[in-house]
Amino acid sequence: MGLYLKYLSIQVRSAMEYKTSFILTALGQFLVSFNVFLGIYFMFQRFHEVEGFTFHEVLLCFSVVLMQFALAECFARGFDAFPSVLSSGGFDRIMVRPRNEILQVLGTKIDLTRLGRMLQAVIMFIYGVYKSETDWNALRIITLIFMMVGGVAVFSGLFLLYAAICFFTLEGLEFMNILTDGAREHGKYPIAIYGKKVLLFCTFIVPYALIQYYPLLYVLGKSDKSWYMLLPLIAVLFLIPCYLFWKFGMRHYKSNGS
Amino acid sequence: MKKYLSFFRIRFTNGLQYRAAALAGVATQFAWGVLEILMFKAFYSYNQEAFPMDFSALCSYIWLQQALLSLYMVWFYENEIFDMIISGNVAYELCRPISIYKMWFVKNMASRLSKAALRAFPILLVAAFLPAPYGLALPKDITAALWFLFSLTAAFLVVIAFCMIIYICCFYMVSSLGIRIVAAALAEFLTGAVIPLPFFPEKVERIIRFLPFASMQNLPLRIYSGDVYGVQLYEGILLQLFWLMAMILVGKMLLSRALRRVTAFGG
């Protein structure tokens, strides 16, 4: 942990060297997800409701997913740069060091410009909470916290998976985008609107529904099954197969020379 | 002319080499299209009345959008050009007896076309075989098809002319990343890549229709499905040509101004 904080402080200082660029990039990140927000807003101007969810409820859903994603991305996007680390032979250097490899890969890139996205998520979240007429109680707030934990875990797991695949292909695979960026983009609506099959996939294969749809039903009072609030914690288990796959990949990995 | 053709050919064949990446891209685009359509379907079944275009027209729109993504993505730039400008290597390019504007323009065309050549057909083919409202329908009639092809080309050129302006802006500032992201984010939304323009509130749409962004993917994709026709079509095409000319002119002007005062950074 101490090492990670050290990495963090290095990254922060290096980002602050170019302040304007940092701010503009963060602004850009903000705008990109603001587009999605406007998209939702315009759709609801026209339709008012979808599958029983109102605008404010969808906003709440989107903001939670965006926060989960932004947090995971800020701190776990080191895996994103992993293909280039791998192909330049940088990973060999990492492996000879007597520290955990995952920690070191994470430290190679901590992208704080993603906070632009976070900021927006927080604003939307506050607005959504304020407008959605949910009566908040301790259990619901705890559910939200669980959702955060579970969501960050699932997205981090996916980033880890993405990096692990690189052991076999030596470059990133674009279709992983659909699992990460795609989940962020399409996670703006409660997953159930995409139909039964997608919901099943998102429950049992990649547990998006466990961090978004089911607990949300409980938070919004659309369902009184209180065990829904524990589902995000089960989603954390998703990290296990991802980690095993990473281990497996590392054993498979032979240095690529250079 | 011949030299630009060879620039084109080199870039194009170069781009064709990335087949595995293209395959992964096709899978992604396809999944993206399916989710998009399912999302709109949920809105459609909630309230058909409020749906601003035919559902099957929308599906065709989405499939074409996914298939032709590489022609129309405004956030795609040749990093090489940015690097060249920032590192000062652009000075070498200036020594050549060619127009730098035309050369970059042609390179952009080639790399986008080669990407599209690899990706478009598998997506269109599968989409064409999907059951009725969800698949890619044929264009309404032969005139719509012809106008579609024409406006497709014009839109493609408009996108590149727009990107050229962004490249050239780089001469005027040290770090280009910020302006690129901001421009891309704006363009993404206003071209109708997030939601198609007919889904915008009417008042907003009426204004956006005249911006250069509406001349990008919005027009050809809507002509294809017969959503835009008649007078609106002619207006749209004229507007496209106008923006194409205007942006090429602005790009060239900015470039020649930049080149007059250029002092290559570093060495």
Short mmCIF file of C-alpha atoms in Angstrom, two decimals:
data_model
loop_
_atom_site.label_atom_id
_atom_site.label_comp_id
_atom_site.label_asym_id
_atom_site.label_seq_id
_atom_site.Cartn_x
_atom_site.Cartn_y
_atom_site.Cartn_z
CA MET A 1 0.00 0.00 0.00
CA GLY A 2 2.80 2.36 0.88
CA LEU A 3 4.41 1.64 -2.44
CA TYR A 4 1.19 2.36 -4.29
CA LEU A 5 0.85 5.72 -2.54
CA LYS A 6 4.40 6.49 -3.57
CA TYR A 7 3.51 5.71 -7.19
CA LEU A 8 0.44 7.89 -6.80
CA SER A 9 2.39 10.88 -5.60
CA ILE A 10 4.88 10.55 -8.46
CA GLN A 11 2.05 10.47 -10.97
CA VAL A 12 0.30 13.45 -9.44
CA ARG A 13 3.45 15.50 -9.51
CA SER A 14 4.21 14.59 -13.10
CA ALA A 15 0.66 15.46 -14.19
CA MET A 16 0.91 18.85 -12.51
CA GLU A 17 3.93 19.73 -14.60
CA TYR A 18 1.57 20.36 -17.50
CA LYS A 19 -1.35 22.03 -15.83
CA THR A 20 -3.26 23.36 -18.83
CA SER A 21 -2.99 20.09 -20.63
CA PHE A 22 -4.18 18.28 -17.51
CA ILE A 23 -7.17 20.56 -17.12
CA LEU A 24 -8.12 20.40 -20.79
CA THR A 25 -7.88 16.63 -20.82
CA ALA A 26 -9.98 16.37 -17.70
CA LEU A 27 -12.49 18.74 -19.31
CA GLY A 28 -12.51 16.54 -22.40
CA GLN A 29 -13.20 13.47 -20.29
CA PHE A 30 -16.00 15.37 -18.65
CA LEU A 31 -17.48 16.30 -22.03
CA VAL A 32 -17.33 12.75 -23.34
CA SER A 33 -19.57 11.43 -20.63
CA PHE A 34 -21.59 14.61 -20.59
CA ASN A 35 -22.58 13.63 -24.14
CA VAL A 36 -24.04 10.44 -22.80
CA PHE A 37 -25.93 12.39 -20.20
CA LEU A 38 -27.35 14.74 -22.86
CA GLY A 39 -28.31 11.69 -24.89
CA ILE A 40 -30.32 10.33 -21.98
CA TYR A 41 -31.83 13.75 -21.28
CA PHE A 42 -33.01 14.15 -24.88
CA MET A 43 -34.44 10.65 -24.95
CA PHE A 44 -36.47 11.34 -21.82
CA GLN A 45 -37.66 14.69 -23.14
CA ARG A 46 -39.39 12.60 -25.74
CA PHE A 47 -40.35 9.40 -23.93
CA HIS A 48 -40.53 10.31 -20.19
CA GLU A 49 -40.14 6.71 -19.05
CA VAL A 50 -38.60 3.40 -20.08
CA GLU A 51 -39.49 -0.03 -18.68
CA GLY A 52 -40.88 1.67 -15.58
CA PHE A 53 -37.80 3.75 -14.90
CA THR A 54 -38.06 7.52 -14.81
CA PHE A 55 -35.41 10.02 -15.85
CA HIS A 56 -34.11 10.56 -12.33
CA GLU A 57 -33.90 6.87 -11.66
CA VAL A 58 -31.95 6.28 -14.85
CA LEU A 59 -29.72 9.20 -13.89
CA LEU A 60 -29.03 7.55 -10.56
CA CYS A 61 -28.23 4.32 -12.33
CA PHE A 62 -25.91 6.00 -14.82
CA SER A 63 -24.12 8.03 -12.19
CA VAL A 64 -23.43 4.95 -10.07
CA VAL A 65 -22.00 3.06 -13.05
CA LEU A 66 -19.96 6.08 -14.08
CA MET A 67 -18.54 6.45 -10.58
CA GLN A 68 -17.65 2.79 -10.39
CA PHE A 69 -15.98 3.02 -13.76
CA ALA A 70 -14.18 6.30 -13.12
CA LEU A 71 -12.77 5.06 -9.83
CA ALA A 72 -11.65 1.77 -11.29
CA GLU A 73 -10.20 3.58 -14.27
CA CYS A 74 -8.27 6.15 -12.28
CA PHE A 75 -6.44 3.55 -10.35
CA ALA A 76 -6.49 0.38 -12.41
CA ARG A 77 -5.96 1.75 -15.89
CA GLY A 78 -2.29 0.85 -15.60
CA PHE A 79 -3.43 -2.36 -17.24
CA ASP A 80 -4.56 -0.35 -20.21
CA ALA A 81 -1.03 0.69 -21.02
CA PHE A 82 0.08 -2.87 -20.43
CA PRO A 83 0.39 -3.95 -24.08
CA SER A 84 3.04 -1.30 -24.65
CA VAL A 85 4.84 -2.24 -21.44
CA LEU A 86 4.81 -5.82 -22.57
CA SER A 87 5.92 -5.24 -26.13
CA SER A 88 8.77 -2.96 -25.10
CA GLY A 89 10.05 -5.65 -22.77
CA GLY A 90 9.32 -3.51 -19.73
CA PHE A 91 7.55 -6.37 -18.04
CA ASP A 92 10.77 -8.35 -17.73
CA ARG A 93 12.10 -5.57 -15.59
CA ILE A 94 8.99 -5.68 -13.46
CA MET A 95 9.25 -9.41 -12.95
CA VAL A 96 12.75 -9.35 -11.57
CA ARG A 97 11.80 -6.90 -8.88
CA PRO A 98 10.89 -8.41 -5.52
CA ARG A 99 7.47 -6.81 -5.41
CA ASN A 100 4.02 -7.84 -6.47
CA GLU A 101 3.72 -7.56 -10.26
CA ILE A 102 0.14 -6.35 -10.24
CA LEU A 103 1.02 -3.50 -7.94
CA GLN A 104 3.85 -2.41 -10.18
CA VAL A 105 1.76 -2.55 -13.34
CA LEU A 106 -0.90 -0.48 -11.59
CA GLY A 107 1.73 2.05 -10.68
CA THR A 108 2.87 2.59 -14.23
CA LYS A 109 -0.15 4.71 -14.94
CA ILE A 110 -2.56 6.38 -12.59
CA ASP A 111 -4.67 8.60 -14.70
CA LEU A 112 -6.14 11.41 -12.69
CA THR A 113 -7.67 13.19 -15.68
CA ARG A 114 -10.44 10.66 -15.28
CA LEU A 115 -11.53 12.69 -12.31
CA GLY A 116 -13.37 14.90 -14.79
CA ARG A 117 -15.68 11.99 -15.33
CA MET A 118 -15.90 11.37 -11.61
CA LEU A 119 -16.91 14.96 -10.96
CA GLN A 120 -19.76 14.66 -13.39
CA ALA A 121 -20.86 11.37 -11.91
CA VAL A 122 -20.96 12.93 -8.46
CA ILE A 123 -23.02 15.91 -9.64
CA MET A 124 -25.48 13.65 -11.44
CA PHE A 125 -25.66 11.38 -8.46
CA ILE A 126 -26.52 14.21 -6.11
CA TYR A 127 -29.14 15.50 -8.51
CA GLY A 128 -30.53 12.01 -9.01
CA VAL A 129 -30.73 11.35 -5.29
CA TYR A 130 -32.36 14.69 -4.68
CA LYS A 131 -35.03 14.18 -7.34
CA SER A 132 -35.74 10.48 -7.24
CA GLU A 133 -37.98 10.62 -4.16
CA THR A 134 -36.45 7.60 -2.55
CA ASP A 135 -36.77 7.55 1.20
CA TRP A 136 -33.28 6.86 2.30
CA ASN A 137 -32.53 4.61 5.20
CA ALA A 138 -29.36 3.03 6.49
CA LEU A 139 -29.83 -0.18 4.53
CA ARG A 140 -30.19 1.65 1.24
CA ILE A 141 -27.12 3.75 1.85
CA ILE A 142 -25.15 0.64 2.72
CA THR A 143 -26.37 -0.93 -0.51
CA LEU A 144 -24.97 2.02 -2.43
CA ILE A 145 -21.62 1.60 -0.75
CA PHE A 146 -21.66 -2.10 -1.59
CA MET A 147 -22.45 -1.17 -5.19
CA MET A 148 -19.39 1.04 -5.29
CA VAL A 149 -17.15 -1.66 -3.89
CA GLY A 150 -18.55 -4.32 -6.18
CA GLY A 151 -18.46 -2.07 -9.23
CA VAL A 152 -14.86 -1.00 -8.76
CA ALA A 153 -13.95 -4.67 -8.27
CA VAL A 154 -15.73 -5.83 -11.43
CA PHE A 155 -14.27 -3.11 -13.63
CA SER A 156 -10.80 -3.62 -12.17
CA GLY A 157 -11.20 -7.33 -12.83
CA LEU A 158 -12.01 -6.59 -16.45
CA PHE A 159 -8.96 -4.37 -16.81
CA LEU A 160 -6.89 -7.15 -15.31
CA LEU A 161 -8.40 -9.62 -17.75
CA TYR A 162 -7.59 -7.28 -20.61
CA ALA A 163 -3.96 -7.12 -19.53
CA ALA A 164 -3.79 -10.88 -19.02
CA ILE A 165 -4.95 -11.53 -22.57
CA CYS A 166 -1.96 -9.55 -23.74
CA PHE A 167 0.33 -12.30 -22.49
CA PHE A 168 -1.03 -14.41 -25.30
CA THR A 169 -1.51 -11.84 -28.04
CA LEU A 170 1.09 -9.21 -27.13
CA GLU A 171 -1.39 -6.50 -27.96
CA GLY A 172 -4.69 -5.31 -26.65
CA LEU A 173 -7.78 -6.77 -28.18
CA GLU A 174 -10.40 -4.36 -29.27
CA PHE A 175 -13.34 -6.54 -28.35
CA MET A 176 -12.51 -6.09 -24.69
CA ASN A 177 -13.79 -2.56 -25.22
CA ILE A 178 -17.31 -3.83 -25.30
CA LEU A 179 -16.84 -5.26 -21.81
CA THR A 180 -15.31 -2.09 -20.35
CA ASP A 181 -16.21 1.03 -22.31
CA GLY A 182 -19.29 -0.70 -23.64
CA ALA A 183 -20.47 -1.48 -20.13
CA ARG A 184 -19.99 2.12 -19.15
CA GLU A 185 -21.86 3.44 -22.18
CA HIS A 186 -24.68 0.95 -22.10
CA GLY A 187 -24.77 0.68 -18.33
CA LYS A 188 -26.45 4.09 -18.38
CA TYR A 189 -29.81 2.31 -18.50
CA PRO A 190 -30.84 -0.44 -16.08
CA ILE A 191 -29.71 -3.64 -17.75
CA ALA A 192 -33.17 -5.16 -17.88
CA ILE A 193 -34.18 -2.86 -20.75
CA TYR A 194 -31.86 -4.79 -23.05
CA GLY A 195 -33.98 -7.88 -22.68
CA LYS A 196 -33.80 -11.26 -20.94
CA LYS A 197 -30.76 -12.69 -22.69
CA VAL A 198 -28.55 -9.73 -22.00
CA LEU A 199 -29.72 -9.73 -18.40
CA LEU A 200 -28.83 -13.40 -18.03
CA PHE A 201 -25.40 -12.80 -19.53
CA CYS A 202 -24.85 -9.88 -17.20
CA THR A 203 -25.89 -11.91 -14.19
CA PHE A 204 -23.93 -15.10 -14.67
CA ILE A 205 -21.07 -14.45 -17.10
CA VAL A 206 -19.89 -10.92 -16.36
CA PRO A 207 -21.74 -9.75 -13.28
CA TYR A 208 -22.77 -6.25 -14.34
CA ALA A 209 -26.34 -6.79 -13.24
CA LEU A 210 -25.15 -7.64 -9.74
CA ILE A 211 -23.53 -4.24 -9.35
CA GLN A 212 -26.18 -2.25 -11.15
CA TYR A 213 -29.64 -3.62 -11.82
CA TYR A 214 -30.57 -5.77 -8.81
CA PRO A 215 -29.24 -3.58 -6.02
CA LEU A 216 -30.73 -0.58 -7.79
CA LEU A 217 -34.15 -2.20 -7.66
CA TYR A 218 -33.73 -2.47 -3.93
CA VAL A 219 -32.45 1.07 -3.50
CA LEU A 220 -35.29 2.54 -5.53
CA GLY A 221 -37.82 0.49 -3.60
CA LYS A 222 -38.98 -1.38 -6.70
CA SER A 223 -38.24 -4.66 -5.02
CA ASP A 224 -38.27 -5.59 -1.35
CA LYS A 225 -35.97 -8.56 -1.63
CA SER A 226 -33.38 -7.36 0.81
CA TRP A 227 -30.84 -9.99 -0.21
CA TYR A 228 -30.37 -7.97 -3.39
CA MET A 229 -28.23 -5.61 -1.38
CA LEU A 230 -25.62 -8.34 -0.90
CA LEU A 231 -25.28 -9.13 -4.59
CA PRO A 232 -22.59 -6.51 -5.29
CA LEU A 233 -20.41 -8.23 -2.72
CA ILE A 234 -20.82 -11.50 -4.57
CA ALA A 235 -19.74 -9.68 -7.73
CA VAL A 236 -16.40 -9.05 -6.05
CA LEU A 237 -15.77 -12.77 -6.50
CA PHE A 238 -15.39 -11.95 -10.19
CA LEU A 239 -11.88 -10.85 -9.33
CA ILE A 240 -10.89 -14.45 -8.57
CA PRO A 241 -11.16 -15.90 -12.08
CA CYS A 242 -9.55 -12.74 -13.47
CA TYR A 243 -6.66 -13.09 -11.08
CA LEU A 244 -6.25 -16.79 -11.85
CA PHE A 245 -6.22 -16.01 -15.54
CA TRP A 246 -3.55 -13.39 -14.98
CA LYS A 247 -1.47 -15.93 -13.03
CA PHE A 248 -1.97 -18.44 -15.79
CA GLY A 249 -0.90 -15.90 -18.39
CA MET A 250 2.17 -14.98 -16.45
CA ARG A 251 3.24 -18.61 -16.27
CA HIS A 252 2.70 -18.86 -20.01
CA TYR A 253 4.64 -15.70 -20.66
CA LYS A 254 8.04 -15.98 -22.23
CA SER A 255 9.86 -12.74 -22.63
CA ASN A 256 9.44 -11.36 -26.09
CA GLY A 257 13.11 -10.56 -26.39
CA SER A 258 13.82 -6.99 -27.36
CA MET B 1 -1.64 14.04 -59.03
CA LYS B 2 0.38 10.88 -59.45
CA LYS B 3 2.41 11.44 -56.32
CA TYR B 4 -0.73 11.81 -54.22
CA LEU B 5 -2.05 8.60 -55.69
CA SER B 6 1.03 6.75 -54.58
CA PHE B 7 0.79 8.23 -51.09
CA PHE B 8 -2.73 6.91 -51.07
CA ARG B 9 -1.70 3.47 -52.25
CA ILE B 10 1.10 3.08 -49.70
CA ARG B 11 -1.17 4.08 -46.84
CA PHE B 12 -4.03 1.96 -48.05
CA THR B 13 -2.08 -1.29 -48.44
CA ASN B 14 -0.35 -0.57 -45.18
CA GLY B 15 -3.72 -0.32 -43.47
CA LEU B 16 -4.95 -3.56 -44.97
CA GLN B 17 -2.37 -5.51 -43.03
CA TYR B 18 -4.12 -5.34 -39.70
CA ARG B 19 -6.61 -8.12 -40.28
CA ALA B 20 -6.75 -9.61 -36.79
CA ALA B 21 -7.38 -6.19 -35.32
CA ALA B 22 -10.13 -5.67 -37.86
CA LEU B 23 -11.78 -8.94 -36.88
CA ALA B 24 -11.80 -7.92 -33.23
CA GLY B 25 -13.18 -4.57 -34.36
CA VAL B 26 -15.99 -6.22 -36.26
CA ALA B 27 -17.00 -8.23 -33.20
CA THR B 28 -17.02 -5.11 -31.05
CA GLN B 29 -18.99 -3.07 -33.53
CA PHE B 30 -21.50 -5.82 -33.90
CA ALA B 31 -22.09 -6.21 -30.18
CA TRP B 32 -22.35 -2.43 -29.90
CA GLY B 33 -24.96 -2.32 -32.64
CA VAL B 34 -27.05 -5.05 -31.03
CA LEU B 35 -27.09 -3.29 -27.65
CA GLU B 36 -27.95 0.03 -29.27
CA ILE B 37 -30.88 -1.49 -31.11
CA LEU B 38 -32.14 -3.27 -27.99
CA MET B 39 -31.99 0.02 -26.15
CA PHE B 40 -34.04 1.84 -28.77
CA LYS B 41 -36.44 -1.08 -28.89
CA ALA B 42 -37.20 -0.58 -25.21
CA PHE B 43 -38.13 3.03 -25.92
CA TYR B 44 -40.02 2.03 -29.02
CA SER B 45 -42.18 -0.49 -27.21
CA TYR B 46 -42.84 2.04 -24.46
CA ASN B 47 -44.18 4.68 -26.82
CA GLN B 48 -44.28 4.15 -30.57
CA GLU B 49 -46.00 7.46 -31.13
CA ALA B 50 -43.06 9.48 -29.87
CA PHE B 51 -40.58 7.67 -32.08
CA PRO B 52 -39.29 10.22 -34.60
CA MET B 53 -38.32 7.76 -37.35
CA ASP B 54 -39.33 4.30 -38.53
CA PHE B 55 -37.96 1.56 -36.32
CA SER B 56 -36.55 -0.35 -39.28
CA ALA B 57 -35.04 2.88 -40.62
CA LEU B 58 -33.36 3.34 -37.27
CA CYS B 59 -31.95 -0.19 -37.38
CA SER B 60 -30.49 0.40 -40.83
CA TYR B 61 -29.08 3.67 -39.55
CA ILE B 62 -27.38 1.92 -36.63
CA TRP B 63 -25.92 -0.88 -38.73
CA LEU B 64 -24.53 1.51 -41.31
CA GLN B 65 -23.17 3.65 -38.53
CA GLN B 66 -21.34 0.69 -37.02
CA ALA B 67 -20.11 -0.60 -40.36
CA LEU B 68 -18.86 2.77 -41.56
CA LEU B 69 -17.50 3.88 -38.22
CA SER B 70 -13.95 4.16 -39.50
CA LEU B 71 -15.01 6.62 -42.19
CA TYR B 72 -16.84 8.89 -39.81
CA MET B 73 -15.18 8.76 -36.42
CA VAL B 74 -14.16 12.30 -35.69
CA TRP B 75 -11.90 11.23 -32.84
CA PHE B 76 -9.57 9.30 -35.08
CA TYR B 77 -6.40 11.10 -36.05
CA GLU B 78 -3.09 10.14 -37.54
CA ASN B 79 -0.85 10.43 -34.53
CA GLU B 80 2.09 10.59 -36.87
CA ILE B 81 1.02 14.02 -38.04
CA PHE B 82 0.72 15.37 -34.50
CA ASP B 83 4.11 13.93 -33.62
CA MET B 84 5.58 15.49 -36.71
CA ILE B 85 4.27 18.92 -35.86
CA ILE B 86 5.29 18.75 -32.21
CA SER B 87 8.72 17.29 -32.81
CA GLY B 88 9.44 19.74 -35.60
CA ASN B 89 10.01 17.00 -38.12
CA VAL B 90 7.39 18.70 -40.21
CA ALA B 91 10.26 20.81 -41.49
CA TYR B 92 11.41 17.87 -43.57
CA GLU B 93 7.99 17.54 -45.12
CA LEU B 94 8.09 21.19 -46.05
CA CYS B 95 11.20 20.62 -48.11
CA ARG B 96 9.37 18.29 -50.43
CA PRO B 97 7.91 19.68 -53.63
CA ILE B 98 4.36 18.83 -52.66
CA SER B 99 1.39 20.44 -51.01
CA ILE B 100 1.41 19.37 -47.40
CA TYR B 101 -2.35 19.91 -47.15
CA LYS B 102 -3.10 17.60 -50.02
CA MET B 103 -0.68 14.99 -48.82
CA TRP B 104 -2.14 14.81 -45.32
CA PHE B 105 -5.62 14.84 -46.75
CA VAL B 106 -4.85 11.88 -48.95
CA LYS B 107 -3.12 9.96 -46.18
CA ASN B 108 -6.16 10.41 -43.97
CA MET B 109 -8.45 9.21 -46.71
CA ALA B 110 -6.34 6.13 -47.29
CA SER B 111 -6.06 4.97 -43.72
CA ARG B 112 -9.75 5.47 -43.05
CA LEU B 113 -10.74 3.71 -46.25
CA SER B 114 -8.51 0.75 -45.58
CA LYS B 115 -10.00 0.35 -42.13
CA ALA B 116 -13.49 0.57 -43.54
CA ALA B 117 -12.73 -1.88 -46.33
CA LEU B 118 -11.82 -4.54 -43.80
CA ARG B 119 -14.64 -3.88 -41.38
CA ALA B 120 -17.67 -2.72 -43.28
CA PHE B 121 -18.55 -5.77 -45.32
CA PRO B 122 -18.74 -8.46 -42.61
CA ILE B 123 -20.96 -6.21 -40.51
CA LEU B 124 -23.23 -5.23 -43.39
CA LEU B 125 -23.49 -8.83 -44.52
CA VAL B 126 -24.54 -10.20 -41.15
CA ALA B 127 -26.86 -7.25 -40.55
CA ALA B 128 -28.54 -7.82 -43.91
CA PHE B 129 -29.54 -11.33 -42.84
CA LEU B 130 -31.05 -10.36 -39.51
CA PRO B 131 -34.86 -10.68 -39.28
CA ALA B 132 -36.99 -7.84 -40.57
CA PRO B 133 -37.17 -4.80 -38.34
CA TYR B 134 -33.79 -5.45 -36.73
CA GLY B 135 -31.67 -5.95 -39.80
CA LEU B 136 -30.29 -3.74 -42.53
CA ALA B 137 -33.02 -3.07 -45.07
CA LEU B 138 -32.32 -2.23 -48.70
CA PRO B 139 -32.45 1.45 -49.61
CA LYS B 140 -35.91 2.75 -50.40
CA ASP B 141 -35.32 3.05 -54.15
CA ILE B 142 -32.59 3.52 -56.69
CA THR B 143 -32.49 7.33 -56.44
CA ALA B 144 -32.13 7.11 -52.69
CA ALA B 145 -29.29 4.65 -53.21
CA LEU B 146 -27.48 6.96 -55.63
CA TRP B 147 -27.91 10.02 -53.46
CA PHE B 148 -26.74 7.93 -50.52
CA LEU B 149 -23.49 7.11 -52.29
CA PHE B 150 -22.95 10.72 -53.26
CA SER B 151 -23.63 12.10 -49.83
CA LEU B 152 -21.57 9.31 -48.27
CA THR B 153 -18.54 10.51 -50.18
CA ALA B 154 -19.20 14.15 -49.41
CA ALA B 155 -19.62 13.38 -45.72
CA PHE B 156 -16.38 11.44 -45.69
CA LEU B 157 -14.53 14.42 -47.15
CA VAL B 158 -16.17 16.80 -44.69
CA VAL B 159 -14.93 14.68 -41.79
CA ILE B 160 -11.39 14.75 -43.10
CA ALA B 161 -11.50 18.48 -43.79
CA PHE B 162 -12.59 18.95 -40.20
CA CYS B 163 -9.76 16.77 -38.89
CA MET B 164 -7.30 18.74 -41.02
CA ILE B 165 -8.27 21.92 -39.18
CA ILE B 166 -7.55 20.17 -35.89
CA TYR B 167 -4.14 19.02 -37.10
CA ILE B 168 -3.32 22.52 -38.22
CA CYS B 169 -4.41 24.04 -34.92
CA CYS B 170 -1.50 22.11 -33.48
CA PHE B 171 0.90 24.51 -35.11
CA TYR B 172 -0.53 27.19 -32.88
CA MET B 173 -0.22 25.40 -29.54
CA VAL B 174 2.21 23.22 -27.71
CA SER B 175 -0.03 20.49 -26.41
CA SER B 176 -2.75 19.29 -28.71
CA LEU B 177 -4.34 16.63 -26.55
CA GLY B 178 -6.83 18.93 -24.91
CA ILE B 179 -8.23 20.50 -28.06
CA ARG B 180 -8.44 17.10 -29.69
CA ILE B 181 -10.53 15.62 -26.92
CA VAL B 182 -12.79 18.65 -26.64
CA ALA B 183 -13.33 18.84 -30.42
CA ALA B 184 -13.94 15.13 -30.64
CA ALA B 185 -16.44 15.17 -27.80
CA LEU B 186 -18.40 18.04 -29.33
CA ALA B 187 -18.36 16.55 -32.80
CA GLU B 188 -19.33 13.12 -31.54
CA PHE B 189 -22.50 14.47 -30.05
CA LEU B 190 -23.48 16.89 -32.80
CA THR B 191 -22.99 14.39 -35.62
CA GLY B 192 -25.57 12.12 -34.09
CA ALA B 193 -23.18 9.41 -32.99
CA VAL B 194 -24.62 9.31 -29.47
CA ILE B 195 -28.25 9.41 -30.50
CA PRO B 196 -29.41 10.09 -34.08
CA LEU B 197 -30.29 13.73 -34.70
CA PRO B 198 -34.06 13.13 -35.11
CA PHE B 199 -34.13 12.11 -31.44
CA PHE B 200 -33.00 15.57 -30.38
CA PRO B 201 -35.68 17.97 -29.20
CA GLU B 202 -37.09 19.73 -32.23
CA LYS B 203 -35.83 23.22 -31.47
CA VAL B 204 -32.29 22.00 -30.88
CA GLU B 205 -32.36 19.87 -33.97
CA ARG B 206 -33.44 22.77 -36.16
CA ILE B 207 -30.26 24.63 -35.27
CA ILE B 208 -27.90 21.67 -35.32
CA ARG B 209 -29.05 20.73 -38.78
CA PHE B 210 -27.11 23.67 -40.18
CA LEU B 211 -23.84 22.98 -38.38
CA PRO B 212 -21.08 21.22 -40.29
CA PHE B 213 -21.49 18.21 -38.01
CA ALA B 214 -24.90 17.36 -39.40
CA SER B 215 -23.23 17.09 -42.80
CA MET B 216 -21.14 14.20 -41.55
CA GLN B 217 -22.81 10.88 -40.84
CA ASN B 218 -26.31 12.16 -40.22
CA LEU B 219 -27.23 12.96 -43.80
CA PRO B 220 -26.06 9.90 -45.79
CA LEU B 221 -27.34 7.41 -43.22
CA ARG B 222 -30.75 9.03 -43.18
CA ILE B 223 -30.94 9.29 -46.95
CA TYR B 224 -30.28 5.55 -47.11
CA SER B 225 -33.29 4.62 -45.06
CA GLY B 226 -35.52 7.15 -46.76
CA ASP B 227 -35.81 9.30 -43.67
CA VAL B 228 -34.58 12.33 -45.60
CA TYR B 229 -35.92 12.93 -49.11
CA GLY B 230 -37.16 15.58 -51.52
CA VAL B 231 -36.32 19.20 -50.85
CA GLN B 232 -34.68 18.36 -47.55
CA LEU B 233 -32.30 16.06 -49.38
CA TYR B 234 -31.19 18.70 -51.88
CA GLU B 235 -30.76 21.24 -49.12
CA GLY B 236 -28.69 18.76 -47.17
CA ILE B 237 -26.42 17.98 -50.08
CA LEU B 238 -25.86 21.66 -50.86
CA LEU B 239 -25.04 22.28 -47.23
CA GLN B 240 -22.58 19.41 -47.29
CA LEU B 241 -20.79 20.85 -50.31
CA PHE B 242 -20.77 24.29 -48.72
CA TRP B 243 -19.16 23.02 -45.52
CA LEU B 244 -16.66 20.97 -47.45
CA MET B 245 -15.49 24.01 -49.40
CA ALA B 246 -15.52 26.24 -46.34
CA MET B 247 -13.50 23.89 -44.20
CA ILE B 248 -10.94 23.18 -46.87
CA LEU B 249 -10.51 26.94 -47.37
CA VAL B 250 -10.16 27.60 -43.65
CA GLY B 251 -7.75 24.71 -43.29
CA LYS B 252 -5.56 25.91 -46.13
CA MET B 253 -5.58 29.47 -44.86
CA LEU B 254 -4.65 28.46 -41.33
CA LEU B 255 -1.91 26.25 -42.70
CA SER B 256 -0.31 28.89 -44.87
CA ARG B 257 -0.47 31.38 -41.99
CA ALA B 258 1.10 28.82 -39.69
CA LEU B 259 3.83 28.00 -42.16
CA ARG B 260 4.75 31.62 -42.62
CA ARG B 261 5.45 32.06 -38.94
CA VAL B 262 6.57 28.55 -38.25
CA THR B 263 9.61 28.08 -36.12
CA ALA B 264 10.10 24.40 -35.65
CA PHE B 265 10.28 23.50 -31.97
CA GLY B 266 13.50 21.92 -30.90
CA GLY B 267 15.78 20.15 -33.24
#
